[in-house]
């Protein structure tokens, strides 16, 4: 059985790690290079590094910061933010990233998924999907959750898989930063309907929330930020509790 993964997320703005609630009210959470090193030492299975203002501000991900982070960690490392071309991905992978995450650019140019998968392999292409429930329908949003689209979460996820994405990182905007648990019904539907790994994001607050998303949400990995950044949850302790619930993890 494949082990379930615990993934700290480093949201980067102006070179610092930040965290908000429902994608707003950001506060400083520390130096991303230092945090990355700590997580790698303390049992994280992977890291995700998202330059959350890159797409909005029309600039490229901070490649030099990626380089510094990659020098400090020995676990897989995904980078996202402002990636819109094969050239962007080439630079980031050469700087040390193991995978890249695309979001807005994939919606605007779905063929980009095909291009990246063909050139670099699906194993390093993660498509991030931010969605919130509007009138009972999960609607995809872009540009850090600021711009709604007409896309349905589940239909878009299926298209993403068909185009060659290796993983989907689904963030429920309704749950993000609330610490009330993950969107497990939506996650379970994604996991049931798709054949690629689904990473749960948005809502982690307790160890039980991680247990619930692996059991009820059928998630392959769980991503969180503030509970790790502010030491509300220690990854090693979390993994021990997951193991007690017969959830396979790497210790």
PDB file of N, CA and C in Angstrom, residues 94-145:
ATOM      1  N   UNK A  94      15.738  23.116 -13.259  1.00  0.00           N
ATOM      2  CA  UNK A  94      17.201  23.245 -13.208  1.00  0.00           C
ATOM      3  C   UNK A  94      17.671  23.886 -11.904  1.00  0.00           C
ATOM      4  N   UNK A  95      16.799  24.682 -11.278  1.00  0.00           N
ATOM      5  CA  UNK A  95      17.135  25.298  -9.987  1.00  0.00           C
ATOM      6  C   UNK A  95      16.952  24.332  -8.823  1.00  0.00           C
ATOM      7  N   UNK A  96      16.385  23.158  -9.102  1.00  0.00           N
ATOM      8  CA  UNK A  96      16.286  22.152  -8.047  1.00  0.00           C
ATOM      9  C   UNK A  96      14.899  21.676  -7.705  1.00  0.00           C
ATOM     10  N   UNK A  97      13.869  22.258  -8.325  1.00  0.00           N
ATOM     11  CA  UNK A  97      12.516  21.771  -8.056  1.00  0.00           C
ATOM     12  C   UNK A  97      12.334  20.371  -8.632  1.00  0.00           C
ATOM     13  N   UNK A  98      11.568  19.535  -7.920  1.00  0.00           N
ATOM     14  CA  UNK A  98      11.260  18.194  -8.416  1.00  0.00           C
ATOM     15  C   UNK A  98       9.990  18.182  -9.248  1.00  0.00           C
ATOM     16  N   UNK A  99       9.064  19.076  -8.892  1.00  0.00           N
ATOM     17  CA  UNK A  99       7.788  19.177  -9.616  1.00  0.00           C
ATOM     18  C   UNK A  99       7.434  20.654  -9.742  1.00  0.00           C
ATOM     19  N   UNK A 100       6.514  20.938 -10.669  1.00  0.00           N
ATOM     20  CA  UNK A 100       5.970  22.288 -10.768  1.00  0.00           C
ATOM     21  C   UNK A 100       4.451  22.220 -10.637  1.00  0.00           C
ATOM     22  N   UNK A 101       3.882  23.301 -10.136  1.00  0.00           N
ATOM     23  CA  UNK A 101       2.435  23.407 -10.000  1.00  0.00           C
ATOM     24  C   UNK A 101       1.944  24.553 -10.865  1.00  0.00           C
ATOM     25  N   UNK A 102       0.953  24.258 -11.715  1.00  0.00           N
ATOM     26  CA  UNK A 102       0.342  25.318 -12.522  1.00  0.00           C
ATOM     27  C   UNK A 102      -1.133  25.404 -12.176  1.00  0.00           C
ATOM     28  N   UNK A 103      -1.698  26.609 -12.326  1.00  0.00           N
ATOM     29  CA  UNK A 103      -3.077  26.832 -11.917  1.00  0.00           C
ATOM     30  C   UNK A 103      -3.784  27.706 -12.945  1.00  0.00           C
ATOM     31  N   UNK A 104      -3.670  29.013 -12.798  1.00  0.00           N
ATOM     32  CA  UNK A 104      -4.340  29.943 -13.722  1.00  0.00           C
ATOM     33  C   UNK A 104      -3.909  29.720 -15.162  1.00  0.00           C
ATOM     34  N   UNK A 105      -2.620  29.485 -15.373  1.00  0.00           N
ATOM     35  CA  UNK A 105      -2.120  29.331 -16.738  1.00  0.00           C
ATOM     36  C   UNK A 105      -2.688  28.088 -17.409  1.00  0.00           C
ATOM     37  N   UNK A 106      -2.990  27.052 -16.617  1.00  0.00           N
ATOM     38  CA  UNK A 106      -3.572  25.834 -17.184  1.00  0.00           C
ATOM     39  C   UNK A 106      -4.999  26.078 -17.659  1.00  0.00           C
ATOM     40  N   UNK A 107      -5.743  26.884 -16.910  1.00  0.00           N
ATOM     41  CA  UNK A 107      -7.124  27.194 -17.306  1.00  0.00           C
ATOM     42  C   UNK A 107      -7.130  28.065 -18.557  1.00  0.00           C
ATOM     43  N   UNK A 108      -6.237  29.037 -18.590  1.00  0.00           N
ATOM     44  CA  UNK A 108      -6.195  29.950 -19.741  1.00  0.00           C
ATOM     45  C   UNK A 108      -5.657  29.268 -20.995  1.00  0.00           C
ATOM     46  N   UNK A 109      -4.757  28.298 -20.806  1.00  0.00           N
ATOM     47  CA  UNK A 109      -4.165  27.589 -21.935  1.00  0.00           C
ATOM     48  C   UNK A 109      -4.035  26.107 -21.577  1.00  0.00           C
ATOM     49  N   UNK A 110      -5.148  25.358 -21.675  1.00  0.00           N
ATOM     50  CA  UNK A 110      -5.123  23.953 -21.248  1.00  0.00           C
ATOM     51  C   UNK A 110      -4.066  23.116 -21.958  1.00  0.00           C
ATOM     52  N   UNK A 111      -3.715  23.486 -23.183  1.00  0.00           N
ATOM     53  CA  UNK A 111      -2.708  22.720 -23.923  1.00  0.00           C
ATOM     54  C   UNK A 111      -1.343  22.780 -23.248  1.00  0.00           C
ATOM     55  N   UNK A 112      -1.148  23.755 -22.361  1.00  0.00           N
ATOM     56  CA  UNK A 112       0.109  23.845 -21.618  1.00  0.00           C
ATOM     57  C   UNK A 112       0.352  22.558 -20.825  1.00  0.00           C
ATOM     58  N   UNK A 113      -0.715  21.965 -20.290  1.00  0.00           N
ATOM     59  CA  UNK A 113      -0.574  20.717 -19.535  1.00  0.00           C
ATOM     60  C   UNK A 113       0.008  19.635 -20.437  1.00  0.00           C
ATOM     61  N   UNK A 114      -0.538  19.529 -21.648  1.00  0.00           N
ATOM     62  CA  UNK A 114      -0.036  18.541 -22.607  1.00  0.00           C
ATOM     63  C   UNK A 114       1.432  18.774 -22.941  1.00  0.00           C
ATOM     64  N   UNK A 115       1.772  20.052 -23.168  1.00  0.00           N
ATOM     65  CA  UNK A 115       3.151  20.401 -23.540  1.00  0.00           C
ATOM     66  C   UNK A 115       4.131  20.031 -22.434  1.00  0.00           C
ATOM     67  N   UNK A 116       3.775  20.392 -21.198  1.00  0.00           N
ATOM     68  CA  UNK A 116       4.677  20.149 -20.069  1.00  0.00           C
ATOM     69  C   UNK A 116       4.811  18.658 -19.787  1.00  0.00           C
ATOM     70  N   UNK A 117       3.698  17.948 -19.856  1.00  0.00           N
ATOM     71  CA  UNK A 117       3.726  16.511 -19.619  1.00  0.00           C
ATOM     72  C   UNK A 117       4.576  15.799 -20.667  1.00  0.00           C
ATOM     73  N   UNK A 118       4.445  16.227 -21.918  1.00  0.00           N
ATOM     74  CA  UNK A 118       5.201  15.602 -23.002  1.00  0.00           C
ATOM     75  C   UNK A 118       6.699  15.868 -22.860  1.00  0.00           C
ATOM     76  N   UNK A 119       7.043  17.076 -22.418  1.00  0.00           N
ATOM     77  CA  UNK A 119       8.457  17.465 -22.356  1.00  0.00           C
ATOM     78  C   UNK A 119       9.151  16.940 -21.102  1.00  0.00           C
ATOM     79  N   UNK A 120       8.465  17.035 -19.958  1.00  0.00           N
ATOM     80  CA  UNK A 120       9.120  16.742 -18.678  1.00  0.00           C
ATOM     81  C   UNK A 120       8.614  15.470 -18.004  1.00  0.00           C
ATOM     82  N   UNK A 121       7.512  14.911 -18.477  1.00  0.00           N
ATOM     83  CA  UNK A 121       6.917  13.739 -17.843  1.00  0.00           C
ATOM     84  C   UNK A 121       5.812  14.129 -16.878  1.00  0.00           C
ATOM     85  N   UNK A 122       4.731  13.360 -16.867  1.00  0.00           N
ATOM     86  CA  UNK A 122       3.583  13.710 -16.028  1.00  0.00           C
ATOM     87  C   UNK A 122       3.923  13.684 -14.538  1.00  0.00           C
ATOM     88  N   UNK A 123       4.959  12.905 -14.160  1.00  0.00           N
ATOM     89  CA  UNK A 123       5.285  12.759 -12.737  1.00  0.00           C
ATOM     90  C   UNK A 123       5.696  14.076 -12.083  1.00  0.00           C
ATOM     91  N   UNK A 124       6.102  15.060 -12.875  1.00  0.00           N
ATOM     92  CA  UNK A 124       6.511  16.339 -12.254  1.00  0.00           C
ATOM     93  C   UNK A 124       5.549  17.481 -12.571  1.00  0.00           C
ATOM     94  N   UNK A 125       4.354  17.152 -13.088  1.00  0.00           N
ATOM     95  CA  UNK A 125       3.371  18.192 -13.395  1.00  0.00           C
ATOM     96  C   UNK A 125       2.178  18.078 -12.443  1.00  0.00           C
ATOM     97  N   UNK A 126       2.053  19.050 -11.555  1.00  0.00           N
ATOM     98  CA  UNK A 126       0.929  19.132 -10.624  1.00  0.00           C
ATOM     99  C   UNK A 126       0.011  20.258 -11.098  1.00  0.00           C
ATOM    100  N   UNK A 127      -1.273  19.983 -11.217  1.00  0.00           N
ATOM    101  CA  UNK A 127      -2.218  21.058 -11.519  1.00  0.00           C
ATOM    102  C   UNK A 127      -2.965  21.401 -10.235  1.00  0.00           C
ATOM    103  N   UNK A 128      -2.828  22.649  -9.813  1.00  0.00           N
ATOM    104  CA  UNK A 128      -3.524  23.134  -8.624  1.00  0.00           C
ATOM    105  C   UNK A 128      -4.882  23.680  -9.036  1.00  0.00           C
ATOM    106  N   UNK A 129      -5.904  23.328  -8.276  1.00  0.00           N
ATOM    107  CA  UNK A 129      -7.257  23.814  -8.546  1.00  0.00           C
ATOM    108  C   UNK A 129      -7.809  24.431  -7.268  1.00  0.00           C
ATOM    109  N   UNK A 130      -8.132  25.717  -7.335  1.00  0.00           N
ATOM    110  CA  UNK A 130      -8.784  26.417  -6.225  1.00  0.00           C
ATOM    111  C   UNK A 130     -10.268  26.516  -6.559  1.00  0.00           C
ATOM    112  N   UNK A 131     -11.118  26.059  -5.662  1.00  0.00           N
ATOM    113  CA  UNK A 131     -12.557  26.103  -5.953  1.00  0.00           C
ATOM    114  C   UNK A 131     -13.340  26.423  -4.693  1.00  0.00           C
ATOM    115  N   UNK A 132     -14.532  26.987  -4.902  1.00  0.00           N
ATOM    116  CA  UNK A 132     -15.441  27.230  -3.785  1.00  0.00           C
ATOM    117  C   UNK A 132     -16.856  26.885  -4.240  1.00  0.00           C
ATOM    118  N   UNK A 133     -17.704  26.590  -3.279  1.00  0.00           N
ATOM    119  CA  UNK A 133     -19.077  26.227  -3.600  1.00  0.00           C
ATOM    120  C   UNK A 133     -19.918  27.480  -3.806  1.00  0.00           C
ATOM    121  N   UNK A 134     -20.551  27.566  -4.987  1.00  0.00           N
ATOM    122  CA  UNK A 134     -21.462  28.664  -5.305  1.00  0.00           C
ATOM    123  C   UNK A 134     -22.773  28.037  -5.762  1.00  0.00           C
ATOM    124  N   UNK A 135     -23.840  28.282  -5.002  1.00  0.00           N
ATOM    125  CA  UNK A 135     -25.146  27.682  -5.298  1.00  0.00           C
ATOM    126  C   UNK A 135     -25.037  26.163  -5.429  1.00  0.00           C
ATOM    127  N   UNK A 136     -24.250  25.556  -4.541  1.00  0.00           N
ATOM    128  CA  UNK A 136     -24.142  24.106  -4.503  1.00  0.00           C
ATOM    129  C   UNK A 136     -23.185  23.502  -5.507  1.00  0.00           C
ATOM    130  N   UNK A 137     -22.575  24.335  -6.353  1.00  0.00           N
ATOM    131  CA  UNK A 137     -21.651  23.832  -7.373  1.00  0.00           C
ATOM    132  C   UNK A 137     -20.233  24.275  -7.038  1.00  0.00           C
ATOM    133  N   UNK A 138     -19.288  23.342  -7.163  1.00  0.00           N
ATOM    134  CA  UNK A 138     -17.889  23.666  -6.933  1.00  0.00           C
ATOM    135  C   UNK A 138     -17.329  24.385  -8.163  1.00  0.00           C
ATOM    136  N   UNK A 139     -17.058  25.681  -8.009  1.00  0.00           N
ATOM    137  CA  UNK A 139     -16.621  26.518  -9.125  1.00  0.00           C
ATOM    138  C   UNK A 139     -15.139  26.851  -9.000  1.00  0.00           C
ATOM    139  N   UNK A 140     -14.412  26.649 -10.096  1.00  0.00           N
ATOM    140  CA  UNK A 140     -12.972  26.917 -10.131  1.00  0.00           C
ATOM    141  C   UNK A 140     -12.713  28.426 -10.144  1.00  0.00           C
ATOM    142  N   UNK A 141     -11.708  28.860  -9.352  1.00  0.00           N
ATOM    143  CA  UNK A 141     -11.301  30.268  -9.286  1.00  0.00           C
ATOM    144  C   UNK A 141      -9.827  30.399  -9.663  1.00  0.00           C
ATOM    145  N   UNK A 142      -9.474  31.577 -10.160  1.00  0.00           N
ATOM    146  CA  UNK A 142      -8.097  31.841 -10.607  1.00  0.00           C
ATOM    147  C   UNK A 142      -7.475  33.002  -9.842  1.00  0.00           C
ATOM    148  N   UNK A 143      -6.197  33.220 -10.106  1.00  0.00           N
ATOM    149  CA  UNK A 143      -5.418  34.357  -9.564  1.00  0.00           C
ATOM    150  C   UNK A 143      -5.556  34.420  -8.042  1.00  0.00           C
ATOM    151  N   UNK A 144      -5.115  33.342  -7.391  1.00  0.00           N
ATOM    152  CA  UNK A 144      -5.185  33.304  -5.936  1.00  0.00           C
ATOM    153  C   UNK A 144      -6.596  33.384  -5.396  1.00  0.00           C
ATOM    154  N   UNK A 145      -7.553  32.858  -6.154  1.00  0.00           N
ATOM    155  CA  UNK A 145      -8.939  32.829  -5.696  1.00  0.00           C
ATOM    156  C   UNK A 145      -9.735  34.083  -5.975  1.00  0.00           C
TER     157      UNK A 145
END
